[in-house]
PDB file of C-alpha atoms and ligand atoms in Angstrom:
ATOM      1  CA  UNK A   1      -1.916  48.454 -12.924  1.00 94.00           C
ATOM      2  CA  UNK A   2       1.243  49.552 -14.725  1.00 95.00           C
ATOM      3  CA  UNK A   3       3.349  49.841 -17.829  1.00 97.00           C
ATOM      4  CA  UNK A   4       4.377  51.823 -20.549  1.00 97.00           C
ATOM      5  CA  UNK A   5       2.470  54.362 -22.256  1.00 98.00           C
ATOM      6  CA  UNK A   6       2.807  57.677 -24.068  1.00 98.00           C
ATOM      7  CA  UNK A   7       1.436  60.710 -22.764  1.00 98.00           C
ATOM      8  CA  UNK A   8       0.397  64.217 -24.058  1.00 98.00           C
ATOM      9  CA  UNK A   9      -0.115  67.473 -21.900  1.00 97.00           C
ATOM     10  CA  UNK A  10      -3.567  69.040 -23.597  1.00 98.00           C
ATOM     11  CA  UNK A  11      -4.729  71.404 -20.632  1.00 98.00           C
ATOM     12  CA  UNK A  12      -2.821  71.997 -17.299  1.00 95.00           C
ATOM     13  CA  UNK A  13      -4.325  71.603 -13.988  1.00 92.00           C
ATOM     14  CA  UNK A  14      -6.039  75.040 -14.357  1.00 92.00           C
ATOM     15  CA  UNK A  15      -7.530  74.702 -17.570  1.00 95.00           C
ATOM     16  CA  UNK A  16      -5.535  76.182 -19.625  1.00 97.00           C
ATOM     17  CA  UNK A  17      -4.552  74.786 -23.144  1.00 98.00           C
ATOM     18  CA  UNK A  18      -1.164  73.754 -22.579  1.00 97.00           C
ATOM     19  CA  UNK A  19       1.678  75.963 -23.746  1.00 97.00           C
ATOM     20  CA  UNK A  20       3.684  75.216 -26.984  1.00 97.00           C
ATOM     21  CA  UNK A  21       7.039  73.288 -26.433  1.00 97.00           C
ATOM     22  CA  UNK A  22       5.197  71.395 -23.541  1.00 96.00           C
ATOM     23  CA  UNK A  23       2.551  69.579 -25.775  1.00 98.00           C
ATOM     24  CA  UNK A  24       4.654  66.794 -27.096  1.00 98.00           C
ATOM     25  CA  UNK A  25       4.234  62.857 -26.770  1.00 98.00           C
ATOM     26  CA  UNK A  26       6.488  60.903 -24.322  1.00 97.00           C
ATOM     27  CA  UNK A  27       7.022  58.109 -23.121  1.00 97.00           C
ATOM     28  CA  UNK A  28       6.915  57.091 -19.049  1.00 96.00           C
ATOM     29  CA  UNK A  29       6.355  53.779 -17.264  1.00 95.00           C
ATOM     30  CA  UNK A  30       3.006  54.321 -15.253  1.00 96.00           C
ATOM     31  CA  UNK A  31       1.730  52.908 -12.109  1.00 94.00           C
ATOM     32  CA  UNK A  32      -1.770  53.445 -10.497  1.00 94.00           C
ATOM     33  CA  UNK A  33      -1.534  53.504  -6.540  1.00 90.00           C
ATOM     34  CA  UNK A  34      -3.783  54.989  -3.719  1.00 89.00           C
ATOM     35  CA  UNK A  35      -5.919  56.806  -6.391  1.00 92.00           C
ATOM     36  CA  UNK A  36      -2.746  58.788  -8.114  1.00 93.00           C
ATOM     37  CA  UNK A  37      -1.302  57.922 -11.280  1.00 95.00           C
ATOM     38  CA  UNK A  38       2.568  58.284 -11.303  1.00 93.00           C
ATOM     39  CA  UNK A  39       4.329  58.422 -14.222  1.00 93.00           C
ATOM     40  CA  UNK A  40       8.287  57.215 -13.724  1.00 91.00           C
ATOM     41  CA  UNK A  41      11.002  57.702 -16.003  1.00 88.00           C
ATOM     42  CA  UNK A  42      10.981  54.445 -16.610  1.00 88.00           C
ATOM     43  CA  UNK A  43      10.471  50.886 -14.894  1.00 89.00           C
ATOM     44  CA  UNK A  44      13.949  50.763 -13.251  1.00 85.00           C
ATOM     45  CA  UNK A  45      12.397  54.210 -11.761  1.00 80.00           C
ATOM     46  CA  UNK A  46       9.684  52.951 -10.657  1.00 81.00           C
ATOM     47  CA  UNK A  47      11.389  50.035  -8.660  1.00 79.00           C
ATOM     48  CA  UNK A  48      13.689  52.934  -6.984  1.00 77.00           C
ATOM     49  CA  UNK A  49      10.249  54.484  -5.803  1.00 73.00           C
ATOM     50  CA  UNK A  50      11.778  57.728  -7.929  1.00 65.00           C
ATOM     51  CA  UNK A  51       8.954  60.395  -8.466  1.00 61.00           C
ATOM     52  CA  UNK A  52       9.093  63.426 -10.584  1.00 57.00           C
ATOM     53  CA  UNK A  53       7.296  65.096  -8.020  1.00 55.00           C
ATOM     54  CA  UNK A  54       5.392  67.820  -9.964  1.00 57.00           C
ATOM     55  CA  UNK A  55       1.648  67.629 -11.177  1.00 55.00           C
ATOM     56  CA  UNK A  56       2.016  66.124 -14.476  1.00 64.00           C
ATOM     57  CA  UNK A  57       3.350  63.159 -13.133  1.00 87.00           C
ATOM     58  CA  UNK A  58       1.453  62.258 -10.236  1.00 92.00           C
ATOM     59  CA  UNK A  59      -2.033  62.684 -11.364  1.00 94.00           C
ATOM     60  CA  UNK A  60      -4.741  62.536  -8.579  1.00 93.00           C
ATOM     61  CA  UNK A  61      -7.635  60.357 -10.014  1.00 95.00           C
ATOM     62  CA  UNK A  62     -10.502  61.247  -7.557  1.00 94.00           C
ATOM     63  CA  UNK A  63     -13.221  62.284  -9.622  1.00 95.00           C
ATOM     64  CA  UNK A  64     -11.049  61.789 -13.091  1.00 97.00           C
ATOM     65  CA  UNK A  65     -12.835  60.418 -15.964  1.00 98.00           C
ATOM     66  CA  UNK A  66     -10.844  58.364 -18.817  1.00 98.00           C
ATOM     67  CA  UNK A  67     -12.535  58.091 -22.179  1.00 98.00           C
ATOM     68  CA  UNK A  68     -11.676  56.680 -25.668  1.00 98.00           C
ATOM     69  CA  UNK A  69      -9.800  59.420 -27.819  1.00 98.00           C
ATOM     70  CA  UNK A  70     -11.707  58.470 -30.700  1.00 97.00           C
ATOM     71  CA  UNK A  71     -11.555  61.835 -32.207  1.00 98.00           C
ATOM     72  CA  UNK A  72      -7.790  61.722 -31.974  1.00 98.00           C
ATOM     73  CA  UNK A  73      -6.949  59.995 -35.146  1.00 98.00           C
ATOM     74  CA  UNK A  74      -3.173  60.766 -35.109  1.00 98.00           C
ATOM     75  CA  UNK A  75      -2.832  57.602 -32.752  1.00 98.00           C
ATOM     76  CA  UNK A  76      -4.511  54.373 -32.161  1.00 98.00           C
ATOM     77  CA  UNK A  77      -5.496  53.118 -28.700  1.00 98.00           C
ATOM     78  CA  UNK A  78      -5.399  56.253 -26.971  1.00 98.00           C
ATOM     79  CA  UNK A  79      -7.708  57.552 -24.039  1.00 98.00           C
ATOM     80  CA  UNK A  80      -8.204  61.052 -22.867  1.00 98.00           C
ATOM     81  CA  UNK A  81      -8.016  61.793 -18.836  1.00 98.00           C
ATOM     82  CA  UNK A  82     -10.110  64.314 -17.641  1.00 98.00           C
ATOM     83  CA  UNK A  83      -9.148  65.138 -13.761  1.00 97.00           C
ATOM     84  CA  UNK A  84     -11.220  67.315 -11.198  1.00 96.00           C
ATOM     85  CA  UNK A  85      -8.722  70.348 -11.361  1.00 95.00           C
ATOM     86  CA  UNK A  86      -9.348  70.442 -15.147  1.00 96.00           C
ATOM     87  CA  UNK A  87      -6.219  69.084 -16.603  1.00 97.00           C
ATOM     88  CA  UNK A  88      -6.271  66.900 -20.121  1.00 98.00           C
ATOM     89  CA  UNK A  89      -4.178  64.476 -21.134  1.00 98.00           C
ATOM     90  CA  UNK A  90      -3.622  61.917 -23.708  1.00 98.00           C
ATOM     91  CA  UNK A  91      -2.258  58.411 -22.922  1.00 98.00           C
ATOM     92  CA  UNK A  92      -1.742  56.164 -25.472  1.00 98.00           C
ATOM     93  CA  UNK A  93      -1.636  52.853 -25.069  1.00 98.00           C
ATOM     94  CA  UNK A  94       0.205  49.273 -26.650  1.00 97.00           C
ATOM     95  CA  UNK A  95      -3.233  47.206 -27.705  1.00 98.00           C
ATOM     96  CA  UNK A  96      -6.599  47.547 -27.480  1.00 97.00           C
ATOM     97  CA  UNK A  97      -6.619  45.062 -24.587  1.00 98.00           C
ATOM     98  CA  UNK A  98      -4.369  47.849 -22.564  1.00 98.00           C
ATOM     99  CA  UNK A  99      -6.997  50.747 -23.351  1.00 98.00           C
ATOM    100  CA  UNK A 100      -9.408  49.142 -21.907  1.00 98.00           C
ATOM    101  CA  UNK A 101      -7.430  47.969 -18.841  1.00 98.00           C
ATOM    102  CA  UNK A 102      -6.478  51.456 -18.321  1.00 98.00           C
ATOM    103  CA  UNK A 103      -9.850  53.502 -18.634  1.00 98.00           C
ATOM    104  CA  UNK A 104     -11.569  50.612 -16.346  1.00 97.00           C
ATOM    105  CA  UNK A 105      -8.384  50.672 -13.645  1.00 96.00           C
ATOM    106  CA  UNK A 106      -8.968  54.496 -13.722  1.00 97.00           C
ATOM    107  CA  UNK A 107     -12.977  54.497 -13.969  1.00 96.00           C
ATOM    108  CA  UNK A 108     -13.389  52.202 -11.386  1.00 90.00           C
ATOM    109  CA  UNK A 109     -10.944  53.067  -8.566  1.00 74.00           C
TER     110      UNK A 109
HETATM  111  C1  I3P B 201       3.789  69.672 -29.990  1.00 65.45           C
HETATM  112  C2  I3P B 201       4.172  68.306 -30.522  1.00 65.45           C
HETATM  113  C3  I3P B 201       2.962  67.374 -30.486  1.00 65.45           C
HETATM  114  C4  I3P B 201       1.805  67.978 -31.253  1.00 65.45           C
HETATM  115  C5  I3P B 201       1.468  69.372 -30.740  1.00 65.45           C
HETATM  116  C6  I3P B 201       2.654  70.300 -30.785  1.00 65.45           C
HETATM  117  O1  I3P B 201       4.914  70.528 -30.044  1.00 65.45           O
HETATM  118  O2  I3P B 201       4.643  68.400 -31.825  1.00 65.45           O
HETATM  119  O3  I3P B 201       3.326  66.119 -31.025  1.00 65.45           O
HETATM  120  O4  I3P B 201       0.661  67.170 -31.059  1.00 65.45           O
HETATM  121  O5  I3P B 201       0.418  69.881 -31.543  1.00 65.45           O
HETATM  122  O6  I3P B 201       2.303  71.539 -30.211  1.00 65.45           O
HETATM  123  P1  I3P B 201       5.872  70.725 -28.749  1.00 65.45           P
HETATM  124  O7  I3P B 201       6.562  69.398 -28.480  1.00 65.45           O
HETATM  125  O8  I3P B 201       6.802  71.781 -29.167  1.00 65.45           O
HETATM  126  O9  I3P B 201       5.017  71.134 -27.582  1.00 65.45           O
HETATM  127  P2  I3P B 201       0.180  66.042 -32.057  1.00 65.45           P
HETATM  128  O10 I3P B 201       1.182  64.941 -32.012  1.00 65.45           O
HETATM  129  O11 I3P B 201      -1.156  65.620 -31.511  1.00 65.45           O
HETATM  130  O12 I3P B 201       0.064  66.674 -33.397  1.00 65.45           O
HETATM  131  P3  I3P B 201      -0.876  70.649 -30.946  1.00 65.45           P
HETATM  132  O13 I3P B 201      -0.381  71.925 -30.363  1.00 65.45           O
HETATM  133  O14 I3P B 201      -1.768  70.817 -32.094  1.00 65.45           O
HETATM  134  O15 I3P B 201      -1.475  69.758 -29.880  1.00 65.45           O
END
């Protein structure tokens, strides 16, 4: 699975609420391979293979759990990932249709 979404940095990997000037939306093209999420630049860095290689963009989805966001009412179709080291994100997605794709590509790995 991939495409464009929005994402927002709630806790990093260690728990901790994420630090002001860091919690902002934006926008990366995301592709789901070999259980980690990587989030490119965009698509024409995905098709270079280019990776931002630091933790916030290639999220390891062993023993992650996506959920609706329906308590974040800023946004519509947006899903919160919970991953095993404790980090929290937001993703927000284009349709309904592309939340659900998401939480089940991630749920069911
Ligand atoms: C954040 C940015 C986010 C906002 C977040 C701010 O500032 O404005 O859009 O979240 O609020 O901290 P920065 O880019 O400087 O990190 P929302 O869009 O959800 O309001 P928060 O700290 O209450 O999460």
């Amino acid at each position: 699975k991939k495409g464009y979404v929005m994402r927002k940095c709630c806790l990093d990997p260690d728990g901790r609420r994420t630090s002001f000037g860091k919690r902002g939306w934006k926008m990366f093209y995301a592709s789901l391979r070999d259980m980690i999420l990587y989030l490119h630049k965009d698509e024409h860095g995905f098709k270079k293979g280019n990776l931002i290689e630091n933790s916030s963009n290639a999220i390891r989805i062993h023993h992650s759990i996506a959920t609706r966001a329906s308590d974040y009412t800023k946004k519509q179709h947006v899903f919160r990932l919970h991953t095993s080291d404790w980090a929290e994100y937001l993703f927000q997605t284009s349709d309904s249709k592309e939340l659900q794709e998401w939480m089940e590509t991630i749920n069911f790995v």
